[in-house]
Amino acid sequence: MTRPQLAELGLNTGKKARLHRILHEHGLRNGTAFFLPYDQGLEHGPRDFFANPLSSDPRYIVKLAVEGGFNGIVLQVGLAEKFYWDYAGEIPLVLKLNGKTDIPSDERALSPLHATVEDAVRLGADAVGYTLYVGTPAQERDFEQYQQVRADAHRLGMPLVVWAYPRGSAIEGKGGKDSFYAVDYAARTAAELGADVVKVNFPHPEKRTGVQPDYEAEFTSQQAIDAVVRSANRTLLLVSGGTKAGDEAMLDKARESMEAGATGLIFGRNVWQREHDESLRFVASLREILAKYPSR
């Protein structure tokens, strides 16, 4: 599938300039994207750092992002203020504007704001990130928060990356948060609501309990991710690595995503829950895949 081009996205000048910098002046510089997210300390707690204790140090992670040739790093505002300065200008920053702990249940999931688009401008960011919980009973409040962020991002020329994550009690009864049905709906929701870029989990078409009848048929994983990219249409799509898994499984996920027309990948734990040199070898394997799918 053909990837959407920057000229097709209806971007204002600031957004176009920043996305061009991300896609064509960093990483492979071929229009693909590979981001290193590091918001898990808030979202999951320090347990995510146990596999590689060095990963608890933000300085280690930002340096790893530079060494690995990533297109950008994702940080929450506190870490961005304290640690991004050392590498500002060397790697683009995606400032995450909202987030929550995983201590309460996700039955009424809502990710509160704790940073602004103005903070992103002040910190020299090239994009902002917002987690949108598609399907949560708290969606009215979530949509209100999001609408203000979207307006600010447009006014200030800042690309908006939406973490489109199905959550809530209803989602669990309809295939679960990473079912093909839920991920496909999430991608379309982000596109409908004006995201410039959408981040989704890889869909699992085998998870069909309680889904809408159209999703009860047998689909391959390639057919599922093809459909998710179509649902995003002219919104650039990133596929998340998710929980750390085996290398071959992750490389297969990357290949299928790029073959479907995704713009790129956003892998965190699968990269930094490893020893340093092993991380860079794995990153190199992923970059080899991205190199096969250049975009203008």
Coordinates of N, CA and C in Angstrom, one line a residue, residues 31-225:
G31 N 12.0 9.1 4.8 CA 10.5 9.2 4.9 C 9.9 8.2 5.8
T32 N 10.7 7.2 6.3 CA 10.2 6.3 7.3 C 10.5 6.8 8.7
A33 N 9.9 6.2 9.7 CA 10.1 6.7 11.1 C 10.3 5.6 12.0
F34 N 11.2 5.8 13.0 CA 11.5 4.8 14.0 C 11.7 5.6 15.3
F35 N 10.8 5.5 16.2 CA 10.8 6.3 17.5 C 11.1 5.4 18.7
L36 N 11.8 6.0 19.7 CA 12.1 5.3 20.9 C 11.2 6.0 22.0
P37 N 10.2 5.3 22.5 CA 9.3 5.8 23.5 C 9.9 5.5 24.9
Y38 N 9.8 6.5 25.8 CA 10.3 6.3 27.2 C 9.4 7.0 28.2
D39 N 8.1 6.7 28.0 CA 7.1 7.1 29.0 C 6.6 6.0 29.9
Q40 N 7.2 4.9 29.8 CA 6.8 3.7 30.6 C 7.0 3.8 32.1
G41 N 7.9 4.7 32.5 CA 8.1 4.9 33.9 C 6.9 5.4 34.6
L42 N 6.1 6.2 33.9 CA 4.8 6.7 34.5 C 3.7 5.7 34.2
E43 N 3.7 5.2 33.0 CA 2.6 4.3 32.6 C 2.6 2.9 33.3
H44 N 3.8 2.4 33.5 CA 3.9 1.0 34.1 C 4.6 1.0 35.4
G45 N 5.4 2.0 35.7 CA 6.2 2.0 36.9 C 7.6 1.5 36.7
P46 N 8.5 1.5 37.7 CA 9.9 1.1 37.5 C 10.1 -0.4 37.2
R47 N 9.0 -1.2 37.3 CA 9.2 -2.6 37.0 C 9.7 -2.8 35.6
D48 N 9.4 -1.9 34.7 CA 9.9 -2.1 33.3 C 11.4 -2.0 33.2
F49 N 12.0 -1.5 34.2 CA 13.5 -1.3 34.1 C 14.3 -2.4 34.7
F50 N 13.6 -3.4 35.3 CA 14.2 -4.5 36.1 C 15.1 -5.3 35.1
A51 N 14.6 -5.5 33.9 CA 15.3 -6.4 32.9 C 16.7 -5.8 32.6
N52 N 16.8 -4.5 32.6 CA 18.0 -3.8 32.3 C 18.1 -2.6 33.2
P53 N 18.7 -2.7 34.3 CA 18.7 -1.6 35.3 C 19.3 -0.3 34.7
L54 N 20.2 -0.3 33.8 CA 20.7 0.9 33.2 C 19.5 1.7 32.5
S55 N 18.5 1.0 32.1 CA 17.4 1.7 31.4 C 16.6 2.6 32.3
S56 N 16.8 2.6 33.6 CA 16.1 3.5 34.5 C 16.7 4.9 34.5
D57 N 17.9 5.0 33.8 CA 18.6 6.3 33.8 C 18.2 7.0 32.4
P58 N 17.5 8.1 32.5 CA 17.1 8.8 31.2 C 18.3 9.2 30.3
R59 N 19.4 9.5 30.9 CA 20.6 9.8 30.1 C 21.0 8.7 29.3
Y60 N 20.9 7.5 29.8 CA 21.3 6.3 29.0 C 20.3 6.1 27.8
I61 N 19.0 6.4 28.1 CA 18.0 6.2 27.0 C 18.2 7.2 25.9
V62 N 18.4 8.5 26.3 CA 18.5 9.5 25.2 C 19.8 9.3 24.4
K63 N 20.8 8.9 25.1 CA 22.1 8.6 24.3 C 21.9 7.4 23.4
L64 N 21.1 6.4 23.9 CA 20.8 5.2 23.1 C 20.0 5.6 21.8
A65 N 19.1 6.5 22.0 CA 18.3 7.0 20.8 C 19.2 7.7 19.8
V66 N 20.2 8.4 20.2 CA 21.1 9.1 19.3 C 22.0 8.0 18.6
E67 N 22.6 7.1 19.4 CA 23.4 6.1 18.9 C 22.7 5.2 17.9
G68 N 21.4 4.9 18.2 CA 20.7 4.0 17.3 C 20.1 4.6 16.1
G69 N 20.3 5.9 15.9 CA 19.8 6.6 14.7 C 18.3 6.7 14.6
F70 N 17.6 6.9 15.8 CA 16.2 7.0 15.8 C 15.7 8.3 15.2
N71 N 14.5 8.4 14.8 CA 13.9 9.6 14.3 C 13.4 10.6 15.4
G72 N 13.3 10.0 16.6 CA 12.9 10.8 17.7 C 12.7 10.0 19.0
I73 N 12.7 10.7 20.1 CA 12.5 10.1 21.4 C 11.3 10.7 22.1
V74 N 10.5 9.9 22.8 CA 9.3 10.3 23.4 C 9.6 10.4 24.9
L75 N 9.3 11.6 25.5 CA 9.6 11.8 26.9 C 8.4 12.5 27.5
Q76 N 8.2 12.3 28.8 CA 7.2 13.1 29.6 C 7.9 14.4 30.0
V77 N 7.2 15.4 30.4 CA 7.7 16.7 30.6 C 8.8 16.8 31.6
G78 N 8.7 16.1 32.7 CA 9.7 16.2 33.7 C 11.1 15.7 33.2
L79 N 11.1 14.6 32.5 CA 12.4 14.0 32.0 C 12.9 14.9 30.9
A80 N 12.0 15.4 30.1 CA 12.4 16.3 29.0 C 13.1 17.6 29.5
E81 N 12.5 18.1 30.6 CA 13.1 19.3 31.1 C 14.5 19.1 31.7
K82 N 14.7 17.9 32.3 CA 15.9 17.6 33.0 C 17.0 16.9 32.2
F83 N 16.6 16.2 31.1 CA 17.6 15.3 30.4 C 17.7 15.6 28.9
Y84 N 16.7 16.2 28.3 CA 16.8 16.4 26.8 C 17.8 17.4 26.5
W85 N 18.0 18.4 27.3 CA 18.9 19.5 27.0 C 20.3 19.0 26.5
D86 N 20.8 17.9 27.1 CA 22.1 17.4 26.7 C 22.2 17.0 25.2
Y87 N 21.1 16.7 24.6 CA 21.1 16.2 23.2 C 20.1 17.0 22.4
A88 N 19.7 18.2 22.9 CA 18.8 19.0 22.1 C 19.4 19.3 20.7
G89 N 18.6 19.1 19.7 CA 19.1 19.4 18.3 C 19.7 18.2 17.7
E90 N 20.1 17.2 18.5 CA 20.7 16.0 17.9 C 19.7 14.9 17.5
I91 N 18.5 15.0 18.3 CA 17.5 14.0 18.0 C 16.1 14.7 18.3
P92 N 15.1 14.6 17.5 CA 13.9 15.2 17.7 C 13.2 14.7 19.0
L93 N 12.5 15.6 19.7 CA 11.7 15.3 20.9 C 10.3 15.3 20.6
V94 N 9.6 14.2 21.0 CA 8.1 14.1 21.0 C 7.7 14.3 22.5
L95 N 7.1 15.4 22.8 CA 6.8 15.6 24.2 C 5.4 15.0 24.5
K96 N 5.3 14.1 25.4 CA 4.1 13.4 25.8 C 3.3 14.4 26.7
L97 N 2.1 14.7 26.3 CA 1.3 15.7 27.1 C 0.5 15.1 28.2
N98 N 0.1 13.8 28.1 CA -0.7 13.2 29.1 C -0.2 11.9 29.5
G99 N -0.7 11.3 30.5 CA -0.3 10.0 31.0 C -0.9 9.7 32.3
K100 N -0.8 8.4 32.7 CA -1.4 8.0 34.0 C -0.6 6.8 34.5
T101 N -0.9 6.5 35.8 CA -0.3 5.3 36.3 C -1.2 4.1 36.0
D102 N -0.6 2.9 36.2 CA -1.5 1.7 35.9 C -2.0 1.1 37.2
I103 N -2.0 1.9 38.3 CA -2.5 1.4 39.5 C -4.0 1.3 39.5
P104 N -4.8 2.2 39.1 CA -6.3 2.0 39.0 C -6.6 1.1 37.8
S105 N -7.7 0.5 37.8 CA -8.1 -0.3 36.7 C -8.4 0.6 35.4
D106 N -8.5 -0.1 34.3 CA -8.8 0.6 33.0 C -10.3 0.7 32.7
E107 N -11.1 0.3 33.6 CA -12.5 0.3 33.3 C -13.1 1.6 32.8
R108 N -12.6 2.7 33.4 CA -13.0 4.0 33.0 C -11.7 4.9 32.7
A109 N -10.9 4.3 31.9 CA -9.6 4.9 31.6 C -9.7 6.3 31.1
L110 N -8.8 7.2 31.7 CA -8.7 8.5 31.2 C -7.2 9.0 31.6
S111 N -6.5 9.5 30.6 CA -5.2 10.0 30.8 C -5.1 11.5 30.9
P112 N -4.9 12.0 32.1 CA -5.0 13.4 32.3 C -3.8 14.2 31.7
L113 N -4.0 15.5 31.4 CA -3.0 16.3 30.9 C -2.1 16.8 32.0
H114 N -0.8 16.9 31.7 CA 0.1 17.5 32.7 C 1.2 18.3 32.0
A115 N 1.0 18.5 30.7 CA 1.9 19.4 29.9 C 1.1 20.0 28.8
T116 N 1.7 21.1 28.1 CA 1.0 21.8 27.1 C 1.8 21.8 25.8
V117 N 1.1 22.2 24.7 CA 1.9 22.4 23.5 C 2.9 23.5 23.6
E118 N 2.5 24.5 24.5 CA 3.5 25.6 24.7 C 4.8 25.1 25.4
D119 N 4.6 24.1 26.3 CA 5.8 23.5 26.9 C 6.7 22.8 25.8
A120 N 6.0 22.2 24.8 CA 6.7 21.5 23.7 C 7.5 22.5 22.9
V121 N 6.9 23.7 22.6 CA 7.7 24.7 21.9 C 8.9 25.2 22.7
R122 N 8.7 25.4 24.0 CA 9.7 25.9 24.9 C 10.9 24.9 24.9
L123 N 10.6 23.6 24.9 CA 11.6 22.6 25.0 C 12.2 22.2 23.7
G124 N 11.8 22.8 22.6 CA 12.3 22.5 21.3 C 11.9 21.3 20.7
A125 N 10.7 20.8 21.1 CA 10.1 19.6 20.5 C 9.7 19.7 19.1
D126 N 9.7 18.6 18.4 CA 9.2 18.6 17.0 C 7.8 17.9 16.8
A127 N 7.3 17.4 17.9 CA 5.9 16.9 17.9 C 5.4 16.7 19.4
V128 N 4.1 16.6 19.5 CA 3.5 16.3 20.8 C 2.8 15.0 20.7
G129 N 2.6 14.3 21.8 CA 1.9 13.0 21.9 C 0.7 13.1 22.9
Y130 N -0.4 12.5 22.5 CA -1.6 12.5 23.3 C -2.1 11.1 23.3
T131 N -2.4 10.5 24.5 CA -3.0 9.2 24.6 C -4.6 9.4 24.6
L132 N -5.2 8.8 23.6 CA -6.7 8.8 23.5 C -7.2 7.4 23.7
Y133 N -8.0 7.2 24.7 CA -8.5 5.9 25.1 C -9.9 5.7 24.4
V134 N -9.8 5.0 23.2 CA -10.9 4.8 22.4 C -11.8 3.7 23.0
G135 N -13.1 4.1 23.3 CA -14.1 3.2 23.9 C -14.2 3.3 25.4
T136 N -13.5 4.1 26.0 CA -13.6 4.3 27.5 C -14.9 5.0 27.8
P137 N -15.6 4.6 28.9 CA -16.8 5.4 29.4 C -16.5 6.8 29.6
A138 N -15.2 7.2 29.8 CA -14.8 8.6 30.0 C -14.5 9.3 28.7
Q139 N -15.0 8.8 27.6 CA -14.6 9.4 26.3 C -15.0 10.8 26.1
E140 N -16.1 11.3 26.7 CA -16.6 12.6 26.5 C -15.5 13.6 27.1
R141 N -15.0 13.3 28.3 CA -14.0 14.1 28.9 C -12.7 14.0 28.1
D142 N -12.4 12.8 27.7 CA -11.2 12.6 26.9 C -11.2 13.4 25.6
F143 N -12.3 13.4 24.9 CA -12.4 14.1 23.7 C -12.3 15.6 23.9
E144 N -12.8 16.1 25.0 CA -12.7 17.5 25.3 C -11.3 17.9 25.5
Q145 N -10.5 17.1 26.3 CA -9.1 17.4 26.5 C -8.4 17.4 25.1
Y146 N -8.7 16.4 24.3 CA -8.0 16.2 23.1 C -8.3 17.4 22.1
Q147 N -9.5 17.9 22.1 CA -9.9 18.9 21.2 C -9.1 20.2 21.5
Q148 N -8.8 20.5 22.8 CA -8.0 21.6 23.1 C -6.5 21.4 22.7
V149 N -6.0 20.2 22.9 CA -4.7 19.9 22.5 C -4.5 20.1 21.0
R150 N -5.5 19.5 20.2 CA -5.5 19.6 18.8 C -5.5 21.1 18.3
A151 N -6.3 21.9 18.9 CA -6.4 23.3 18.5 C -5.1 24.0 18.8
D152 N -4.5 23.8 20.0 CA -3.2 24.4 20.3 C -2.1 23.9 19.4
A153 N -2.1 22.6 19.0 CA -1.1 22.1 18.1 C -1.2 22.7 16.7
H154 N -2.4 22.9 16.3 CA -2.6 23.5 15.0 C -2.2 25.0 15.0
R155 N -2.5 25.7 16.1 CA -2.2 27.1 16.2 C -0.7 27.3 16.2
L156 N 0.1 26.4 16.9 CA 1.5 26.6 17.1 C 2.3 25.7 16.1
G157 N 1.6 25.1 15.1 CA 2.4 24.4 14.1 C 3.1 23.2 14.6
M158 N 2.5 22.5 15.5 CA 3.2 21.3 16.2 C 2.5 20.0 15.7
P159 N 3.2 19.1 15.1 CA 2.5 17.8 14.7 C 2.0 17.1 16.0
L160 N 0.8 16.5 15.8 CA 0.1 15.8 16.9 C 0.1 14.3 16.6
V161 N 0.8 13.5 17.5 CA 0.8 12.1 17.5 C -0.2 11.5 18.5
V162 N -1.1 10.8 18.0 CA -2.1 10.2 18.9 C -1.8 8.8 19.2
W163 N -1.7 8.4 20.5 CA -1.6 7.0 21.0 C -3.1 6.6 21.0
A164 N -3.5 5.9 20.0 CA -5.0 5.5 19.9 C -5.1 4.1 20.5
Y165 N -5.5 4.1 21.8 CA -5.5 2.8 22.6 C -6.9 2.5 23.0
P166 N -7.4 1.4 22.5 CA -8.7 0.9 23.0 C -8.7 0.5 24.5
R167 N -9.6 1.1 25.3 CA -9.6 0.8 26.7 C -11.0 0.9 27.2
G168 N -11.2 0.3 28.4 CA -12.5 0.5 29.1 C -13.2 -0.9 29.2
S169 N -14.2 -0.9 30.0 CA -15.0 -2.1 30.3 C -15.6 -2.7 29.1
A170 N -16.1 -1.8 28.2 CA -16.8 -2.3 27.0 C -15.8 -3.0 26.0
I171 N -14.6 -2.5 25.9 CA -13.6 -3.0 25.0 C -13.2 -4.4 25.4
E172 N -13.1 -4.7 26.7 CA -12.7 -6.0 27.2 C -13.8 -7.0 26.9
G173 N -15.0 -6.6 26.7 CA -16.1 -7.5 26.3 C -16.2 -7.7 24.8
K174 N -15.4 -7.0 24.0 CA -15.5 -7.0 22.6 C -14.1 -7.3 21.9
G175 N -13.6 -8.4 22.4 CA -12.3 -8.9 21.7 C -11.1 -8.5 22.5
G176 N -11.1 -7.4 23.3 CA -10.0 -6.9 24.0 C -9.2 -5.8 23.3
K177 N -8.3 -5.2 24.0 CA -7.7 -4.0 23.5 C -6.8 -4.1 22.3
D178 N -6.3 -5.3 22.0 CA -5.5 -5.5 20.8 C -6.1 -6.4 19.7
S179 N -7.5 -6.5 19.8 CA -8.2 -7.3 18.8 C -8.2 -6.5 17.5
F180 N -8.3 -7.1 16.4 CA -8.4 -6.4 15.1 C -9.5 -5.4 15.1
Y181 N -10.7 -5.8 15.6 CA -11.8 -4.8 15.7 C -11.4 -3.6 16.5
A182 N -10.8 -3.7 17.6 CA -10.5 -2.6 18.5 C -9.4 -1.7 17.9
V183 N -8.4 -2.3 17.4 CA -7.3 -1.5 16.8 C -7.7 -0.8 15.5
D184 N -8.5 -1.5 14.7 CA -9.0 -0.9 13.5 C -9.9 0.3 13.8
Y185 N -10.7 0.2 14.8 CA -11.6 1.3 15.2 C -10.8 2.5 15.8
A186 N -9.7 2.1 16.5 CA -8.9 3.2 17.1 C -8.2 4.0 16.0
A187 N -7.6 3.3 15.0 CA -6.9 4.0 14.0 C -7.9 4.9 13.2
R188 N -9.1 4.5 13.0 CA -10.1 5.3 12.3 C -10.5 6.5 13.1
T189 N -10.6 6.3 14.4 CA -11.0 7.3 15.3 C -10.0 8.5 15.3
A190 N -8.7 8.1 15.4 CA -7.7 9.1 15.4 C -7.7 9.9 14.1
A191 N -7.9 9.2 13.0 CA -8.0 9.9 11.7 C -9.2 10.9 11.7
E192 N -10.3 10.4 12.1 CA -11.5 11.2 12.1 C -11.4 12.5 13.0
L193 N -10.6 12.3 14.1 CA -10.5 13.4 15.0 C -9.3 14.3 14.7
G194 N -8.6 14.1 13.6 CA -7.6 15.1 13.2 C -6.2 14.8 13.6
A195 N -5.8 13.6 14.0 CA -4.4 13.3 14.3 C -3.5 13.5 13.1
D196 N -2.3 13.9 13.2 CA -1.4 13.9 12.1 C -0.7 12.6 12.0
V197 N -0.4 11.9 13.1 CA 0.2 10.6 13.2 C -0.6 9.8 14.2
V198 N -0.8 8.5 14.0 CA -1.4 7.7 15.0 C -0.6 6.5 15.3
K199 N -0.5 6.2 16.6 CA 0.3 5.1 17.1 C -0.7 4.0 17.5
V200 N -0.6 2.8 17.0 CA -1.5 1.7 17.4 C -0.7 0.5 17.7
N201 N -1.3 -0.5 18.4 CA -0.7 -1.8 18.6 C -1.0 -2.6 17.4
F202 N -0.2 -3.7 17.2 CA -0.4 -4.6 16.1 C -1.7 -5.4 16.4
P203 N -2.6 -5.5 15.4 CA -3.9 -6.1 15.6 C -3.8 -7.6 15.7
H204 N -4.7 -8.2 16.4 CA -4.7 -9.7 16.6 C -6.1 -10.2 16.1
P205 N -6.2 -10.6 14.8 CA -7.5 -11.0 14.2 C -8.0 -12.3 14.8
E206 N -7.2 -13.1 15.6 CA -7.7 -14.3 16.2 C -8.5 -14.0 17.4
K207 N -8.5 -12.8 17.9 CA -9.3 -12.4 19.1 C -10.6 -11.9 18.6
R208 N -11.6 -12.8 18.6 CA -12.9 -12.5 18.0 C -14.1 -12.6 19.0
T209 N -13.9 -12.9 20.2 CA -15.0 -13.0 21.2 C -15.7 -11.7 21.4
G210 N -17.0 -11.6 21.0 CA -17.7 -10.4 21.3 C -17.6 -9.3 20.3
V211 N -16.7 -9.5 19.2 CA -16.5 -8.4 18.3 C -17.7 -8.3 17.3
Q212 N -17.7 -7.2 16.6 CA -18.8 -7.0 15.6 C -18.7 -8.1 14.6
P213 N -19.9 -8.5 14.0 CA -19.9 -9.6 13.1 C -18.9 -9.5 11.9
D214 N -18.7 -8.3 11.4 CA -17.7 -8.2 10.3 C -16.3 -8.6 10.6
Y215 N -16.0 -8.7 11.9 CA -14.6 -9.0 12.3 C -14.6 -10.5 12.8
E216 N -15.7 -11.2 12.6 CA -15.7 -12.6 13.1 C -15.1 -13.6 12.0
A217 N -14.8 -13.1 10.8 CA -14.2 -14.0 9.8 C -12.8 -14.2 10.1
E218 N -12.2 -15.2 9.3 CA -10.8 -15.5 9.5 C -10.0 -14.5 8.7
F219 N -9.1 -13.8 9.4 CA -8.2 -12.8 8.7 C -6.7 -13.2 9.1
T220 N -5.8 -13.0 8.1 CA -4.4 -13.2 8.5 C -3.9 -11.9 9.2
S221 N -2.8 -12.0 9.8 CA -2.2 -10.8 10.4 C -1.9 -9.7 9.4
Q222 N -1.5 -10.1 8.2 CA -1.2 -9.2 7.2 C -2.5 -8.5 6.7
Q223 N -3.6 -9.2 6.5 CA -4.8 -8.6 6.2 C -5.3 -7.6 7.2
A224 N -5.1 -8.0 8.5 CA -5.5 -7.1 9.6 C -4.8 -5.8 9.6
I225 N -3.5 -5.8 9.5 CA -2.7 -4.6 9.5 C -2.9 -3.8 8.2

